[in-house]
Amino acid sequence: MRKSKIPSPQGGQKNKARVGNIIIACVVCVFAVGLLGFSYILWTVGKVNYNPITQNPSDVGANVAISDNNITNIALFGVDSRNGEAARSDAIMILSVDNRHKKIKLASILRDSYVEVPGNGMTKINHAYAYGGPELAIRTINENFGLDIMDYVTVNFDQLAEVIDAIGGIDIELSEAERENANKNISSYAAEAAQNGKEIPLDYIDGSGLQHLSGVQAVAYARIRYVGNGDYERTDRQRRVLEQMFNKVMEMNVVSYPGLVNKLLPLVETSLDSGEIISLGLKALANGKPVFEQTRFPLNEDFGNGGAGTMINGTWYMIFDIEATAEKIQAFIYDDVHPNDGTAAAETSSNSGNGDIEDTGE
């Protein structure tokens, strides 16, 4: 397994992040569509909000010693920047296009993870985006986990339900508790929209078990906070929705691409130019449809305080073994070594995590 020198952490702070990793599914859909519709994408991809960042690895703390030309890592951020507030990244993921092992990998980072944000001391990892935008957020990930990320994609949650509807909805298995909480979120979602002059139908989920969810229902499901083990299960739900979206796009007929692309691309901000997006798509599909794998970090076994989190100066944080986590993230991305504590890449169970935790929504 590859190892690199991992800096030690240090500082603290607070806020109310809202939408979850499901919005990152928009990004994966963009890539999936890009993989399949090159001629159309070639001229429509220009609709992406292109925001170039530094190309100097040291500026974003990239660990060049671990780089592999066959593996491209991209930071994915999901933000809610409404009401003029500075946007914290409520969803943080690392997308790896792994040509060496012919896979696409997705590693989500728990947003309450207590890490050192350069220049800001120890605090939640999702604060980095608000403090210094995508460059500081990338640097925070690289320096804490010894990675070589140089690019990012950010998606705002706006119009997410429309995107899911554009692919025809998704099939999700949910418990009765999840159904009840998702329906509460639908009510809140509609009230939020009404305050902004929009109308969202009260499209409640009728039953538990395997259900076909509309965009509004899927967003409500992904925003569940208080069923099960808080953020642990929340990230599992979000990744499940993401995987369903990815699979749906990969199965779509080419005639459906124009409408989908027109909805997706305006939602995306990225440091990747159109040529790089196309190149990534070509690489990912070089050997046919790639295997899609996903997991979450930190792993259960690396949490401090039994996974219950810790209050510091009135704010809740997830304390974990940062060096062990860095080694395991590197092993997953570069060496294709899967975690083995209930969050393994192929896992489909929604039950992960040790004990109930408090989700402050910050």
Short mmCIF file of C-alpha atoms in Angstrom, two decimals:
data_model
loop_
_atom_site.label_atom_id
_atom_site.label_comp_id
_atom_site.label_asym_id
_atom_site.label_seq_id
_atom_site.Cartn_x
_atom_site.Cartn_y
_atom_site.Cartn_z
CA MET A 1 0.00 0.00 0.00
CA ARG A 2 1.26 3.47 -0.82
CA LYS A 3 1.90 5.82 2.04
CA SER A 4 2.84 9.46 2.23
CA LYS A 5 3.62 11.89 4.94
CA ILE A 6 0.35 13.19 6.38
CA PRO A 7 0.34 16.52 8.20
CA SER A 8 -1.08 16.60 11.69
CA PRO A 9 -4.26 18.66 12.35
CA GLN A 10 -5.32 21.87 14.60
CA GLY A 11 -8.92 24.93 15.33
CA GLY A 12 -13.08 25.17 15.28
CA GLN A 13 -16.52 26.78 14.10
CA LYS A 14 -20.34 26.42 12.98
CA ASN A 15 -23.37 26.78 10.47
CA LYS A 16 -26.47 25.07 9.03
CA ALA A 17 -25.66 23.03 5.92
CA ARG A 18 -28.69 21.45 4.33
CA VAL A 19 -28.77 19.50 1.10
CA GLY A 20 -26.78 16.26 0.87
CA ASN A 21 -24.44 14.32 -1.35
CA ILE A 22 -27.24 13.50 -3.76
CA ILE A 23 -26.55 16.78 -5.56
CA ILE A 24 -23.19 15.34 -6.48
CA ALA A 25 -25.12 12.83 -8.57
CA CYS A 26 -25.61 15.66 -11.06
CA VAL A 27 -21.85 15.67 -11.58
CA VAL A 28 -21.66 11.94 -12.10
CA CYS A 29 -24.55 12.18 -14.55
CA VAL A 30 -22.69 14.86 -16.49
CA PHE A 31 -19.70 12.55 -16.80
CA ALA A 32 -21.90 9.56 -17.66
CA VAL A 33 -23.64 11.50 -20.41
CA GLY A 34 -20.25 12.73 -21.57
CA LEU A 35 -19.05 9.15 -21.80
CA LEU A 36 -21.91 8.18 -24.10
CA GLY A 37 -22.72 11.22 -26.27
CA PHE A 38 -19.43 12.69 -27.47
CA SER A 39 -20.66 14.44 -30.62
CA TYR A 40 -23.46 16.20 -28.76
CA ILE A 41 -21.40 16.94 -25.68
CA LEU A 42 -18.58 18.44 -27.72
CA TRP A 43 -20.52 21.63 -28.32
CA THR A 44 -22.96 21.63 -25.40
CA VAL A 45 -20.29 21.09 -22.73
CA GLY A 46 -19.43 24.76 -23.15
CA LYS A 47 -22.48 25.51 -21.00
CA VAL A 48 -20.58 24.39 -17.91
CA ASN A 49 -19.48 27.27 -15.68
CA TYR A 50 -15.72 27.03 -16.18
CA ASN A 51 -13.66 28.39 -13.27
CA PRO A 52 -9.94 27.63 -13.72
CA ILE A 53 -7.82 27.38 -10.58
CA THR A 54 -4.09 27.16 -9.93
CA GLN A 55 -2.15 24.50 -11.80
CA ASN A 56 0.68 24.60 -9.25
CA PRO A 57 0.46 21.41 -7.14
CA SER A 58 2.03 23.07 -4.09
CA ASP A 59 -0.71 25.74 -4.04
CA VAL A 60 -3.34 23.08 -3.38
CA GLY A 61 -1.14 20.82 -1.26
CA ALA A 62 -1.07 18.04 -3.88
CA ASN A 63 1.04 15.02 -2.99
CA VAL A 64 2.79 14.56 -6.36
CA ALA A 65 4.79 11.60 -5.02
CA ILE A 66 1.66 9.46 -4.98
CA SER A 67 0.34 10.49 -8.41
CA ASP A 68 -0.50 7.82 -10.98
CA ASN A 69 -1.03 8.81 -14.62
CA ASN A 70 -3.72 6.14 -14.89
CA ILE A 71 -5.78 7.55 -12.01
CA THR A 72 -7.45 10.98 -12.07
CA ASN A 73 -8.93 12.35 -8.85
CA ILE A 74 -11.46 15.17 -8.79
CA ALA A 75 -13.00 16.83 -5.73
CA LEU A 76 -16.80 17.01 -5.85
CA PHE A 77 -18.58 19.59 -3.71
CA GLY A 78 -22.29 20.00 -3.13
CA VAL A 79 -23.24 23.41 -1.77
CA ASP A 80 -26.31 25.33 -0.72
CA SER A 81 -25.49 29.01 -1.24
CA ARG A 82 -28.93 30.54 -0.98
CA ASN A 83 -29.75 33.83 0.74
CA GLY A 84 -26.33 35.28 -0.01
CA GLU A 85 -24.64 33.18 2.67
CA ALA A 86 -21.10 31.86 2.25
CA ALA A 87 -21.49 28.31 1.01
CA ARG A 88 -20.17 25.47 3.10
CA SER A 89 -19.77 22.21 1.21
CA ASP A 90 -22.50 20.01 2.62
CA ALA A 91 -21.38 17.16 0.39
CA ILE A 92 -17.70 16.30 -0.11
CA MET A 93 -16.61 13.44 -2.36
CA ILE A 94 -13.57 12.29 -4.28
CA LEU A 95 -14.31 10.97 -7.76
CA SER A 96 -11.55 8.72 -9.10
CA VAL A 97 -11.41 7.73 -12.76
CA ASP A 98 -9.24 4.64 -12.36
CA ASN A 99 -8.04 3.33 -15.72
CA ARG A 100 -5.53 1.03 -14.06
CA HIS A 101 -8.30 -1.05 -12.49
CA LYS A 102 -11.02 -0.07 -15.01
CA LYS A 103 -13.28 1.49 -12.38
CA ILE A 104 -14.95 4.70 -11.34
CA LYS A 105 -14.68 5.15 -7.57
CA LEU A 106 -16.49 7.50 -5.27
CA ALA A 107 -15.30 8.19 -1.72
CA SER A 108 -17.44 10.49 0.42
CA ILE A 109 -15.98 12.38 3.38
CA LEU A 110 -18.21 12.98 6.40
CA ARG A 111 -18.81 16.72 6.56
CA ASP A 112 -18.32 16.96 10.35
CA SER A 113 -14.83 15.42 10.21
CA TYR A 114 -12.48 17.38 12.48
CA VAL A 115 -9.43 18.38 10.42
CA GLU A 116 -6.93 21.19 10.01
CA VAL A 117 -8.08 23.76 7.48
CA PRO A 118 -4.90 25.62 6.40
CA GLY A 119 -4.84 29.09 7.92
CA ASN A 120 -7.95 28.42 10.01
CA GLY A 121 -6.89 25.77 12.52
CA MET A 122 -8.93 22.72 13.48
CA THR A 123 -12.58 22.75 12.40
CA LYS A 124 -15.12 20.82 10.34
CA ILE A 125 -13.90 19.88 6.89
CA ASN A 126 -16.99 21.36 5.26
CA HIS A 127 -16.01 24.84 6.50
CA ALA A 128 -13.00 24.99 4.15
CA TYR A 129 -15.13 25.79 1.10
CA ALA A 130 -16.72 28.78 2.82
CA TYR A 131 -13.37 30.07 4.08
CA GLY A 132 -11.49 29.89 0.78
CA GLY A 133 -13.60 28.42 -1.99
CA PRO A 134 -12.69 25.30 -3.97
CA GLU A 135 -8.91 25.89 -3.83
CA LEU A 136 -8.80 25.88 -0.03
CA ALA A 137 -11.23 22.95 0.09
CA ILE A 138 -8.99 20.94 -2.26
CA ARG A 139 -5.89 21.88 -0.28
CA THR A 140 -7.60 20.79 2.94
CA ILE A 141 -8.41 17.36 1.48
CA ASN A 142 -4.94 16.92 -0.03
CA GLU A 143 -2.98 17.97 3.06
CA ASN A 144 -5.04 15.94 5.51
CA PHE A 145 -5.23 12.76 3.44
CA GLY A 146 -2.08 12.90 1.30
CA LEU A 147 -3.85 13.05 -2.09
CA ASP A 148 -3.05 14.63 -5.46
CA ILE A 149 -6.34 16.36 -6.38
CA MET A 150 -5.91 19.26 -8.81
CA ASP A 151 -9.47 19.87 -10.05
CA TYR A 152 -12.99 20.16 -8.71
CA VAL A 153 -16.66 20.18 -9.64
CA THR A 154 -19.26 22.05 -7.59
CA VAL A 155 -23.02 21.66 -7.87
CA ASN A 156 -25.64 23.82 -6.18
CA PHE A 157 -28.77 22.04 -5.00
CA ASP A 158 -31.03 24.38 -7.06
CA GLN A 159 -33.19 22.48 -9.55
CA LEU A 160 -31.90 19.12 -8.36
CA ALA A 161 -35.39 17.62 -8.29
CA GLU A 162 -35.79 18.61 -11.94
CA VAL A 163 -32.58 16.77 -12.82
CA ILE A 164 -33.81 13.56 -11.18
CA ASP A 165 -37.15 13.93 -12.96
CA ALA A 166 -35.25 14.41 -16.23
CA ILE A 167 -33.85 10.89 -15.94
CA GLY A 168 -37.27 9.48 -15.06
CA GLY A 169 -36.87 9.17 -11.28
CA ILE A 170 -35.12 6.37 -9.40
CA ASP A 171 -36.02 3.19 -7.51
CA ILE A 172 -35.11 3.17 -3.81
CA GLU A 173 -35.94 0.76 -0.97
CA LEU A 174 -36.89 2.64 2.18
CA SER A 175 -38.11 1.83 5.67
CA GLU A 176 -41.31 3.17 7.21
CA ALA A 177 -39.28 5.57 9.39
CA GLU A 178 -37.48 6.84 6.29
CA ARG A 179 -40.79 7.29 4.47
CA GLU A 180 -42.24 9.32 7.32
CA ASN A 181 -39.17 11.54 7.59
CA ALA A 182 -38.93 12.01 3.83
CA ASN A 183 -42.55 13.15 3.75
CA LYS A 184 -41.80 15.70 6.49
CA ASN A 185 -38.94 16.94 4.33
CA ILE A 186 -41.28 17.24 1.36
CA SER A 187 -43.50 19.56 3.42
CA SER A 188 -40.46 21.64 4.42
CA TYR A 189 -39.15 21.63 0.86
CA ALA A 190 -42.50 22.96 -0.44
CA ALA A 191 -42.61 25.66 2.25
CA GLU A 192 -39.03 26.72 1.39
CA ALA A 193 -39.90 26.96 -2.28
CA ALA A 194 -43.02 29.00 -1.54
CA GLN A 195 -40.92 31.57 0.33
CA ASN A 196 -38.87 31.97 -2.86
CA GLY A 197 -41.94 32.35 -5.05
CA LYS A 198 -41.86 28.80 -6.38
CA GLU A 199 -44.46 26.06 -6.17
CA ILE A 200 -43.45 22.51 -5.29
CA PRO A 201 -46.17 19.83 -5.29
CA LEU A 202 -46.77 17.95 -2.05
CA ASP A 203 -45.77 14.71 -3.72
CA TYR A 204 -45.74 12.41 -0.68
CA ILE A 205 -44.29 8.88 -0.72
CA ASP A 206 -47.17 6.43 -0.35
CA GLY A 207 -45.45 3.38 1.11
CA SER A 208 -42.27 1.77 2.39
CA GLY A 209 -40.28 -0.95 0.63
CA LEU A 210 -39.10 -0.56 -2.97
CA GLN A 211 -40.52 2.69 -4.32
CA HIS A 212 -40.10 4.66 -7.54
CA LEU A 213 -39.20 8.18 -6.38
CA SER A 214 -39.73 11.44 -8.20
CA GLY A 215 -37.19 14.24 -7.99
CA VAL A 216 -38.87 15.91 -5.01
CA GLN A 217 -39.20 12.57 -3.21
CA ALA A 218 -35.57 11.58 -3.86
CA VAL A 219 -34.26 14.92 -2.58
CA ALA A 220 -36.43 14.58 0.52
CA TYR A 221 -35.10 11.04 1.08
CA ALA A 222 -31.49 12.22 0.75
CA ARG A 223 -32.06 15.01 3.27
CA ILE A 224 -33.16 12.66 6.07
CA ARG A 225 -31.09 13.44 9.16
CA TYR A 226 -32.78 11.85 12.12
CA VAL A 227 -33.34 8.20 11.17
CA GLY A 228 -30.72 5.67 12.25
CA ASN A 229 -27.16 6.75 12.90
CA GLY A 230 -27.28 10.36 11.78
CA ASP A 231 -24.67 11.37 9.23
CA TYR A 232 -23.40 7.79 8.83
CA GLU A 233 -26.65 6.53 7.32
CA ARG A 234 -27.34 9.87 5.67
CA THR A 235 -24.23 9.52 3.50
CA ASP A 236 -25.18 5.92 2.73
CA ARG A 237 -28.60 7.08 1.48
CA GLN A 238 -27.04 9.81 -0.60
CA ARG A 239 -24.56 7.45 -2.23
CA ARG A 240 -27.38 5.00 -2.93
CA VAL A 241 -29.32 7.71 -4.73
CA LEU A 242 -26.19 8.72 -6.62
CA GLU A 243 -25.54 5.16 -7.78
CA GLN A 244 -29.15 4.79 -8.97
CA MET A 245 -28.83 8.03 -10.95
CA PHE A 246 -25.54 6.91 -12.49
CA ASN A 247 -26.98 3.55 -13.55
CA LYS A 248 -30.10 5.21 -14.97
CA VAL A 249 -28.07 7.60 -17.11
CA MET A 250 -25.82 4.80 -18.38
CA GLU A 251 -28.94 2.93 -19.54
CA MET A 252 -30.62 5.91 -21.23
CA ASN A 253 -31.24 6.09 -24.97
CA VAL A 254 -29.06 8.61 -26.81
CA VAL A 255 -32.13 10.57 -27.95
CA SER A 256 -32.70 11.54 -24.30
CA TYR A 257 -29.31 13.24 -23.94
CA PRO A 258 -30.11 16.74 -25.26
CA GLY A 259 -32.82 17.50 -22.70
CA LEU A 260 -30.82 15.99 -19.86
CA VAL A 261 -27.61 17.79 -20.75
CA ASN A 262 -29.40 21.13 -21.01
CA LYS A 263 -30.64 20.68 -17.45
CA LEU A 264 -27.37 19.38 -15.98
CA LEU A 265 -24.66 21.59 -17.38
CA PRO A 266 -25.85 25.00 -16.12
CA LEU A 267 -25.81 23.56 -12.57
CA VAL A 268 -22.13 22.70 -12.70
CA GLU A 269 -19.08 24.84 -11.89
CA THR A 270 -15.72 23.22 -12.57
CA SER A 271 -12.02 23.83 -13.09
CA LEU A 272 -12.09 21.26 -15.91
CA ASP A 273 -12.33 22.68 -19.42
CA SER A 274 -14.48 21.04 -22.09
CA GLY A 275 -11.52 19.15 -23.56
CA GLU A 276 -10.62 17.68 -20.17
CA ILE A 277 -14.20 16.57 -19.55
CA ILE A 278 -14.34 14.81 -22.91
CA SER A 279 -10.91 13.26 -22.32
CA LEU A 280 -12.02 11.88 -18.95
CA GLY A 281 -15.10 10.40 -20.56
CA LEU A 282 -13.06 8.70 -23.26
CA LYS A 283 -10.66 7.27 -20.68
CA ALA A 284 -13.44 5.98 -18.45
CA LEU A 285 -15.17 4.17 -21.32
CA ALA A 286 -12.00 2.93 -23.01
CA ASN A 287 -12.77 -0.63 -21.84
CA GLY A 288 -16.56 -0.52 -21.99
CA LYS A 289 -18.92 0.40 -19.17
CA PRO A 290 -16.75 0.89 -16.05
CA VAL A 291 -17.36 -0.74 -12.69
CA PHE A 292 -18.79 1.81 -10.24
CA GLU A 293 -17.64 1.52 -6.61
CA GLN A 294 -18.24 3.69 -3.60
CA THR A 295 -17.47 3.99 0.09
CA ARG A 296 -17.30 6.47 2.96
CA PHE A 297 -14.50 7.82 5.14
CA PRO A 298 -13.61 7.93 8.00
CA LEU A 299 -14.35 4.26 8.60
CA ASN A 300 -16.23 3.19 11.72
CA GLU A 301 -13.12 1.59 13.19
CA ASP A 302 -11.21 4.88 13.05
CA PHE A 303 -13.67 7.05 14.99
CA GLY A 304 -12.82 8.32 18.44
CA ASN A 305 -15.29 8.32 21.33
CA GLY A 306 -17.01 5.20 20.03
CA GLY A 307 -18.28 7.08 17.00
CA ALA A 308 -20.45 9.33 19.17
CA GLY A 309 -18.67 12.56 18.25
CA THR A 310 -17.36 15.24 20.59
CA MET A 311 -18.58 18.69 21.67
CA ILE A 312 -15.84 21.35 21.56
CA ASN A 313 -16.76 24.88 22.66
CA GLY A 314 -20.43 24.10 22.07
CA THR A 315 -19.97 22.69 18.56
CA TRP A 316 -20.22 19.01 17.61
CA TYR A 317 -17.32 17.41 15.73
CA MET A 318 -16.44 13.95 14.45
CA ILE A 319 -13.04 13.03 15.89
CA PHE A 320 -11.12 10.29 14.07
CA ASP A 321 -7.68 8.80 13.46
CA ILE A 322 -6.51 11.01 10.60
CA GLU A 323 -3.35 9.09 9.73
CA ALA A 324 -5.15 5.73 9.58
CA THR A 325 -7.89 7.32 7.47
CA ALA A 326 -5.35 8.84 5.07
CA GLU A 327 -3.71 5.46 4.53
CA LYS A 328 -7.08 3.79 3.87
CA ILE A 329 -8.24 6.47 1.43
CA GLN A 330 -4.97 6.12 -0.46
CA ALA A 331 -5.31 2.33 -0.51
CA PHE A 332 -8.87 2.57 -1.87
CA ILE A 333 -8.01 5.09 -4.59
CA TYR A 334 -4.56 3.99 -5.73
CA ASP A 335 -4.20 0.33 -4.74
CA ASP A 336 -7.83 -0.80 -5.16
CA VAL A 337 -8.00 -2.04 -1.56
CA HIS A 338 -11.57 -1.93 -0.29
CA PRO A 339 -12.53 -0.97 3.26
CA ASN A 340 -13.85 -3.85 5.32
CA ASP A 341 -15.94 -2.41 8.14
CA GLY A 342 -19.42 -2.30 6.65
CA THR A 343 -18.77 0.58 4.25
CA ALA A 344 -17.04 -1.46 1.53
CA ALA A 345 -17.44 -0.36 -2.06
CA ALA A 346 -19.97 -3.01 -3.05
CA GLU A 347 -22.03 -2.65 0.14
CA THR A 348 -25.77 -2.00 -0.23
CA SER A 349 -26.87 -2.06 3.41
CA SER A 350 -28.09 1.25 4.85
CA ASN A 351 -26.91 0.34 8.33
CA SER A 352 -23.42 1.64 8.95
CA GLY A 353 -22.06 3.42 11.96
CA ASN A 354 -21.51 2.72 15.62
CA GLY A 355 -24.19 4.15 17.85
CA ASP A 356 -26.42 7.18 17.42
CA ILE A 357 -24.80 10.51 16.69
CA GLU A 358 -26.03 14.04 16.76
CA ASP A 359 -26.40 15.71 13.36
CA THR A 360 -26.24 19.45 13.93
CA GLY A 361 -26.64 20.32 10.27
CA GLU A 362 -23.66 22.63 10.46
#
